[in-house]
Amino acid sequence: MATEQIAPAINAWDVAQRQFDLAAERLNLSPGLRRVLREPKRELTVHFPVKMDDGSVQVFTGYRVQHNLGRGPAKGGIRYHQDVTLDEVKALAMWMTWKCAVVGIPFGGGKGGVIVNPKKLSQREIEGLTRRFTTEISILIGPERDIPAPDVNTNAQTMAWMMDTYSMHVGYTVPAVVTGKPIPLGGSEGRNEATAQGAVYTIVDAAQHLGMDLRKCRVAVQGFGNAGAIAAQLMAAEGSTVIAVSDSTGAIYRRQGLAVNSVLAWKQEHHSVVGLPGSKEISNEELLELDCDILIPAALENQITAANAGKIQARLIAEAANGPTTPEADEILYKNARFVIPDILCNAGGVTVSYFEWVQDLERDFWTVAQVNEKLRAVMTKAFASTLDMSLSEQVNMRTAAYLLAVQRVADATSVRGLYP
Ligand code: GLU
């Protein structure tokens, strides 16, 4: 009897460390520096109780990891997902360190997560979970220490509860302890759209470099959360045709193009993109391998792997998600002349406007959406240009190029600070 080969699950932390090793090797980093940057500085695991609506008490597990604080306070989102693991959060924290360094904002990398499917909880239960989790990680967070933000399945409301809980503990209002807040609490104009907007700025620059006319491009978007849904809208606004989108429930396709606003309205009502009249349901695998010009992975890690990288047809892959591509897939894509805008560059618009929000909160001075987007555009264009230059001069793919820039900046900060004591 033939035994079926089951591929071992891909571990995001293993991927993150391998990506770092590639850059460290090329940069010829000293063995000591490599050892330091290869591991997170702090990992906190908490198990905490939440009173559920049925009167029962459930215990949830959550994490906050600070990868590196060399260039400033830890910065990074909090995700709520049933598949969260400590290794995933460690990877996401390390990616935040490089992301902040690529775009040159003065933060280190952090990330948090709670193992929970929030779609199965009521709003009151999510509030209770958020407030207690904030309390449990309050030994780490603070506007000068570690500043959370939204990520998968968290949003401005989650940040409002976190900000309120932290402020109740210290006895005064501390808007700068989290970013991605609602505007009335010191949130920034443009922050909700920032991840997608930043990604689209890099797509515009990449298209110009590749000689692609966005008005003739067909786009597939994997994931229809904050990053994916808004990226789909912005690409449509650029004149591209969005031919496929997906969410955690499935994917839809329409050769002539989907009306993105209709998909949004449909999802709002049916909690799924699937079933939109006029669209055809396809699988997640089919979406990734579609005949299209631009693929925007905007969901979770490890979507483009050695198994499907050779079948990706898009000329341009813009990683709005964190960690969607494995190192093996990177090699295949590069060999097949696929141009990848790597996550740490492509989705850095989110944390960049988080930085703007933090600055505005600390200065008690707020900017217009036009000011925010102008500054965001400048940051993204500069980071894209430096990465492209590095990629061309070193003859490496865009991910390695972005890593070379980022790791060098963090390494410089770490060495010039010196080793304490
Ligand atoms: N969660 C987002 C990311 O992965 C934003 C982080 C932030 O704004 O701090 O980049």
PDB file of N, CA, C and O and ligand atoms in Angstrom, residues 64 74-79 92 95-96 99-100 105 107-108 110-111 147-152 154 178-180 191 195 226 320-322 343 347-355 357, ligand 1:
ATOM      1  N   ARG A  64       3.185  38.212  23.980  1.00  0.00           N
ATOM      2  CA  ARG A  64       3.767  39.458  23.469  1.00  0.00           C
ATOM      3  C   ARG A  64       5.270  39.214  23.383  1.00  0.00           C
ATOM      4  O   ARG A  64       5.897  38.826  24.373  1.00  0.00           O
ATOM      5  N   ALA A  74       9.536  48.880  21.115  1.00  0.00           N
ATOM      6  CA  ALA A  74       8.953  47.807  20.301  1.00  0.00           C
ATOM      7  C   ALA A  74       7.654  48.295  19.669  1.00  0.00           C
ATOM      8  O   ALA A  74       6.898  49.051  20.271  1.00  0.00           O
ATOM      9  N   LYS A  75       7.410  47.862  18.435  1.00  0.00           N
ATOM     10  CA  LYS A  75       6.192  48.273  17.724  1.00  0.00           C
ATOM     11  C   LYS A  75       5.671  47.088  16.959  1.00  0.00           C
ATOM     12  O   LYS A  75       6.432  46.376  16.284  1.00  0.00           O
ATOM     13  N   GLY A  76       4.381  46.878  17.022  1.00  0.00           N
ATOM     14  CA  GLY A  76       3.800  45.787  16.233  1.00  0.00           C
ATOM     15  C   GLY A  76       2.417  45.425  16.723  1.00  0.00           C
ATOM     16  O   GLY A  76       2.030  45.737  17.851  1.00  0.00           O
ATOM     17  N   GLY A  77       1.678  44.785  15.857  1.00  0.00           N
ATOM     18  CA  GLY A  77       0.260  44.535  16.099  1.00  0.00           C
ATOM     19  C   GLY A  77      -0.014  43.397  17.073  1.00  0.00           C
ATOM     20  O   GLY A  77       0.884  42.722  17.578  1.00  0.00           O
ATOM     21  N   ILE A  78      -1.327  43.240  17.326  1.00  0.00           N
ATOM     22  CA  ILE A  78      -1.851  42.140  18.139  1.00  0.00           C
ATOM     23  C   ILE A  78      -2.825  41.389  17.251  1.00  0.00           C
ATOM     24  O   ILE A  78      -3.741  42.003  16.696  1.00  0.00           O
ATOM     25  N   ARG A  79      -2.657  40.079  17.121  1.00  0.00           N
ATOM     26  CA  ARG A  79      -3.616  39.325  16.315  1.00  0.00           C
ATOM     27  C   ARG A  79      -4.420  38.354  17.159  1.00  0.00           C
ATOM     28  O   ARG A  79      -3.909  37.818  18.132  1.00  0.00           O
ATOM     29  N   LEU A  92       6.688  37.139  13.505  1.00  0.00           N
ATOM     30  CA  LEU A  92       6.052  38.421  13.191  1.00  0.00           C
ATOM     31  C   LEU A  92       6.781  39.573  13.894  1.00  0.00           C
ATOM     32  O   LEU A  92       6.912  40.667  13.335  1.00  0.00           O
ATOM     33  N   TRP A  95       9.999  40.224  11.957  1.00  0.00           N
ATOM     34  CA  TRP A  95       9.684  40.934  10.708  1.00  0.00           C
ATOM     35  C   TRP A  95       9.410  42.409  10.980  1.00  0.00           C
ATOM     36  O   TRP A  95       9.744  43.274  10.173  1.00  0.00           O
ATOM     37  N   MET A  96       8.785  42.714  12.144  1.00  0.00           N
ATOM     38  CA  MET A  96       8.541  44.124  12.482  1.00  0.00           C
ATOM     39  C   MET A  96       9.854  44.888  12.670  1.00  0.00           C
ATOM     40  O   MET A  96       9.955  46.057  12.295  1.00  0.00           O
ATOM     41  N   LYS A  99      11.051  45.585   9.239  1.00  0.00           N
ATOM     42  CA  LYS A  99      10.116  46.491   8.563  1.00  0.00           C
ATOM     43  C   LYS A  99      10.362  47.941   8.989  1.00  0.00           C
ATOM     44  O   LYS A  99      10.464  48.844   8.158  1.00  0.00           O
ATOM     45  N   CYS A 100      10.461  48.157  10.303  1.00  0.00           N
ATOM     46  CA  CYS A 100      10.688  49.522  10.804  1.00  0.00           C
ATOM     47  C   CYS A 100      12.028  50.054  10.306  1.00  0.00           C
ATOM     48  O   CYS A 100      12.156  51.241   9.995  1.00  0.00           O
ATOM     49  N   ILE A 105      11.889  54.139  10.357  1.00  0.00           N
ATOM     50  CA  ILE A 105      11.185  54.754  11.490  1.00  0.00           C
ATOM     51  C   ILE A 105      11.788  54.219  12.789  1.00  0.00           C
ATOM     52  O   ILE A 105      12.224  53.074  12.843  1.00  0.00           O
ATOM     53  N   PHE A 107      11.658  52.617  15.550  1.00  0.00           N
ATOM     54  CA  PHE A 107      11.064  51.603  16.412  1.00  0.00           C
ATOM     55  C   PHE A 107      11.807  50.290  16.255  1.00  0.00           C
ATOM     56  O   PHE A 107      12.408  50.021  15.206  1.00  0.00           O
ATOM     57  N   GLY A 108      11.715  49.463  17.301  1.00  0.00           N
ATOM     58  CA  GLY A 108      12.131  48.070  17.213  1.00  0.00           C
ATOM     59  C   GLY A 108      10.917  47.225  16.852  1.00  0.00           C
ATOM     60  O   GLY A 108       9.853  47.749  16.532  1.00  0.00           O
ATOM     61  N   GLY A 110       8.036  44.263  17.618  1.00  0.00           N
ATOM     62  CA  GLY A 110       7.284  43.478  18.591  1.00  0.00           C
ATOM     63  C   GLY A 110       6.045  42.900  17.949  1.00  0.00           C
ATOM     64  O   GLY A 110       5.677  43.296  16.833  1.00  0.00           O
ATOM     65  N   LYS A 111       5.416  41.983  18.605  1.00  0.00           N
ATOM     66  CA  LYS A 111       4.144  41.450  18.097  1.00  0.00           C
ATOM     67  C   LYS A 111       3.437  40.736  19.228  1.00  0.00           C
ATOM     68  O   LYS A 111       4.085  40.236  20.155  1.00  0.00           O
ATOM     69  N   ILE A 147       4.470  49.459  21.813  1.00  0.00           N
ATOM     70  CA  ILE A 147       3.235  50.115  21.370  1.00  0.00           C
ATOM     71  C   ILE A 147       2.467  49.206  20.424  1.00  0.00           C
ATOM     72  O   ILE A 147       2.785  49.092  19.243  1.00  0.00           O
ATOM     73  N   PRO A 148       1.431  48.511  20.914  1.00  0.00           N
ATOM     74  CA  PRO A 148       0.638  47.637  20.043  1.00  0.00           C
ATOM     75  C   PRO A 148      -0.199  48.394  19.006  1.00  0.00           C
ATOM     76  O   PRO A 148      -0.334  49.625  19.055  1.00  0.00           O
ATOM     77  N   ALA A 149      -0.748  47.628  18.071  1.00  0.00           N
ATOM     78  CA  ALA A 149      -1.563  48.163  16.978  1.00  0.00           C
ATOM     79  C   ALA A 149      -2.461  47.030  16.505  1.00  0.00           C
ATOM     80  O   ALA A 149      -2.312  45.882  16.927  1.00  0.00           O
ATOM     81  N   PRO A 150      -3.379  47.308  15.581  1.00  0.00           N
ATOM     82  CA  PRO A 150      -4.213  46.220  15.052  1.00  0.00           C
ATOM     83  C   PRO A 150      -3.424  45.283  14.145  1.00  0.00           C
ATOM     84  O   PRO A 150      -2.398  45.647  13.576  1.00  0.00           O
ATOM     85  N   ASP A 151      -3.909  44.064  14.038  1.00  0.00           N
ATOM     86  CA  ASP A 151      -3.387  43.083  13.083  1.00  0.00           C
ATOM     87  C   ASP A 151      -4.580  42.193  12.711  1.00  0.00           C
ATOM     88  O   ASP A 151      -5.725  42.663  12.782  1.00  0.00           O
ATOM     89  N   VAL A 152      -4.330  40.957  12.326  1.00  0.00           N
ATOM     90  CA  VAL A 152      -5.421  40.070  11.882  1.00  0.00           C
ATOM     91  C   VAL A 152      -6.525  39.992  12.963  1.00  0.00           C
ATOM     92  O   VAL A 152      -6.231  39.682  14.125  1.00  0.00           O
ATOM     93  N   THR A 154      -8.144  42.184  14.606  1.00  0.00           N
ATOM     94  CA  THR A 154      -8.284  43.254  15.600  1.00  0.00           C
ATOM     95  C   THR A 154      -8.422  44.566  14.836  1.00  0.00           C
ATOM     96  O   THR A 154      -8.076  44.638  13.659  1.00  0.00           O
ATOM     97  N   VAL A 178      -1.057  52.860  22.246  1.00  0.00           N
ATOM     98  CA  VAL A 178      -1.394  52.016  21.085  1.00  0.00           C
ATOM     99  C   VAL A 178      -1.630  52.913  19.880  1.00  0.00           C
ATOM    100  O   VAL A 178      -1.940  54.101  20.035  1.00  0.00           O
ATOM    101  N   THR A 179      -1.512  52.346  18.683  1.00  0.00           N
ATOM    102  CA  THR A 179      -1.866  53.097  17.469  1.00  0.00           C
ATOM    103  C   THR A 179      -2.945  52.313  16.718  1.00  0.00           C
ATOM    104  O   THR A 179      -3.241  51.177  17.046  1.00  0.00           O
ATOM    105  N   GLY A 180      -3.502  52.975  15.712  1.00  0.00           N
ATOM    106  CA  GLY A 180      -4.635  52.366  15.015  1.00  0.00           C
ATOM    107  C   GLY A 180      -5.919  52.581  15.803  1.00  0.00           C
ATOM    108  O   GLY A 180      -6.873  51.814  15.681  1.00  0.00           O
ATOM    109  N   ARG A 191      -4.793  56.164   8.936  1.00  0.00           N
ATOM    110  CA  ARG A 191      -4.182  54.943   9.492  1.00  0.00           C
ATOM    111  C   ARG A 191      -4.945  53.689   9.060  1.00  0.00           C
ATOM    112  O   ARG A 191      -4.341  52.662   8.771  1.00  0.00           O
ATOM    113  N   THR A 195      -1.975  50.487   5.472  1.00  0.00           N
ATOM    114  CA  THR A 195      -1.263  49.289   5.005  1.00  0.00           C
ATOM    115  C   THR A 195      -1.505  49.115   3.511  1.00  0.00           C
ATOM    116  O   THR A 195      -0.569  48.924   2.725  1.00  0.00           O
ATOM    117  N   ASN A 226      -8.539  44.178   6.456  1.00  0.00           N
ATOM    118  CA  ASN A 226      -8.163  45.589   6.362  1.00  0.00           C
ATOM    119  C   ASN A 226      -7.192  45.841   5.209  1.00  0.00           C
ATOM    120  O   ASN A 226      -7.340  46.796   4.449  1.00  0.00           O
ATOM    121  N   ALA A 320       1.129  42.237   0.808  1.00  0.00           N
ATOM    122  CA  ALA A 320       0.452  43.024   1.841  1.00  0.00           C
ATOM    123  C   ALA A 320       0.377  42.239   3.149  1.00  0.00           C
ATOM    124  O   ALA A 320       0.272  42.808   4.232  1.00  0.00           O
ATOM    125  N   ALA A 321       0.437  40.915   3.058  1.00  0.00           N
ATOM    126  CA  ALA A 321       0.462  40.061   4.261  1.00  0.00           C
ATOM    127  C   ALA A 321       1.875  40.009   4.808  1.00  0.00           C
ATOM    128  O   ALA A 321       2.835  40.373   4.127  1.00  0.00           O
ATOM    129  N   ASN A 322       2.026  39.513   6.020  1.00  0.00           N
ATOM    130  CA  ASN A 322       3.338  39.221   6.576  1.00  0.00           C
ATOM    131  C   ASN A 322       3.681  37.762   6.307  1.00  0.00           C
ATOM    132  O   ASN A 322       2.876  36.871   6.569  1.00  0.00           O
ATOM    133  N   ASP A 343       7.145  41.675   1.916  1.00  0.00           N
ATOM    134  CA  ASP A 343       6.302  42.137   3.033  1.00  0.00           C
ATOM    135  C   ASP A 343       6.902  43.276   3.839  1.00  0.00           C
ATOM    136  O   ASP A 343       6.239  44.286   4.088  1.00  0.00           O
ATOM    137  N   ASN A 347       4.179  46.115   3.036  1.00  0.00           N
ATOM    138  CA  ASN A 347       3.111  46.435   3.989  1.00  0.00           C
ATOM    139  C   ASN A 347       3.564  47.382   5.097  1.00  0.00           C
ATOM    140  O   ASN A 347       2.861  47.552   6.098  1.00  0.00           O
ATOM    141  N   ALA A 348       4.704  48.026   4.902  1.00  0.00           N
ATOM    142  CA  ALA A 348       5.240  48.906   5.947  1.00  0.00           C
ATOM    143  C   ALA A 348       4.460  50.215   6.091  1.00  0.00           C
ATOM    144  O   ALA A 348       4.708  50.988   7.029  1.00  0.00           O
ATOM    145  N   GLY A 349       3.523  50.471   5.203  1.00  0.00           N
ATOM    146  CA  GLY A 349       2.713  51.692   5.323  1.00  0.00           C
ATOM    147  C   GLY A 349       1.901  51.708   6.609  1.00  0.00           C
ATOM    148  O   GLY A 349       1.662  52.777   7.188  1.00  0.00           O
ATOM    149  N   GLY A 350       1.492  50.531   7.075  1.00  0.00           N
ATOM    150  CA  GLY A 350       0.706  50.446   8.309  1.00  0.00           C
ATOM    151  C   GLY A 350       1.498  50.977   9.490  1.00  0.00           C
ATOM    152  O   GLY A 350       1.066  51.892  10.203  1.00  0.00           O
ATOM    153  N   VAL A 351       2.682  50.422   9.671  1.00  0.00           N
ATOM    154  CA  VAL A 351       3.462  50.849  10.835  1.00  0.00           C
ATOM    155  C   VAL A 351       4.017  52.264  10.636  1.00  0.00           C
ATOM    156  O   VAL A 351       4.230  52.985  11.602  1.00  0.00           O
ATOM    157  N   THR A 352       4.188  52.677   9.396  1.00  0.00           N
ATOM    158  CA  THR A 352       4.665  54.047   9.157  1.00  0.00           C
ATOM    159  C   THR A 352       3.622  55.060   9.639  1.00  0.00           C
ATOM    160  O   THR A 352       3.950  56.016  10.349  1.00  0.00           O
ATOM    161  N   VAL A 353       2.356  54.821   9.278  1.00  0.00           N
ATOM    162  CA  VAL A 353       1.328  55.758   9.761  1.00  0.00           C
ATOM    163  C   VAL A 353       1.065  55.546  11.255  1.00  0.00           C
ATOM    164  O   VAL A 353       0.680  56.479  11.962  1.00  0.00           O
ATOM    165  N   SER A 354       1.357  54.355  11.775  1.00  0.00           N
ATOM    166  CA  SER A 354       1.333  54.172  13.238  1.00  0.00           C
ATOM    167  C   SER A 354       2.360  55.089  13.894  1.00  0.00           C
ATOM    168  O   SER A 354       2.103  55.697  14.935  1.00  0.00           O
ATOM    169  N   TYR A 355       3.516  55.165  13.280  1.00  0.00           N
ATOM    170  CA  TYR A 355       4.554  56.078  13.797  1.00  0.00           C
ATOM    171  C   TYR A 355       4.048  57.526  13.748  1.00  0.00           C
ATOM    172  O   TYR A 355       4.176  58.277  14.719  1.00  0.00           O
ATOM    173  N   GLU A 357       1.011  58.461  13.887  1.00  0.00           N
ATOM    174  CA  GLU A 357      -0.024  58.581  14.928  1.00  0.00           C
ATOM    175  C   GLU A 357       0.629  58.807  16.299  1.00  0.00           C
ATOM    176  O   GLU A 357       0.206  59.663  17.077  1.00  0.00           O
TER     177      GLU A 357
HETATM  178  N1  GLU B   1       0.068  44.879  12.213  1.00  0.00           N
HETATM  179  C1  GLU B   1       0.673  45.758  11.267  1.00  0.00           C
HETATM  180  C2  GLU B   1       1.910  45.121  10.684  1.00  0.00           C
HETATM  181  O1  GLU B   1       2.045  43.931  10.658  1.00  0.00           O
HETATM  182  C3  GLU B   1       0.897  47.155  11.820  1.00  0.00           C
HETATM  183  C4  GLU B   1       1.812  47.246  13.007  1.00  0.00           C
HETATM  184  C5  GLU B   1       1.821  48.613  13.650  1.00  0.00           C
HETATM  185  O2  GLU B   1       1.225  49.521  13.131  1.00  0.00           O
HETATM  186  O3  GLU B   1       2.451  48.723  14.702  1.00  0.00           O
HETATM  187  O4  GLU B   1       2.768  45.798  10.156  1.00  0.00           O
END
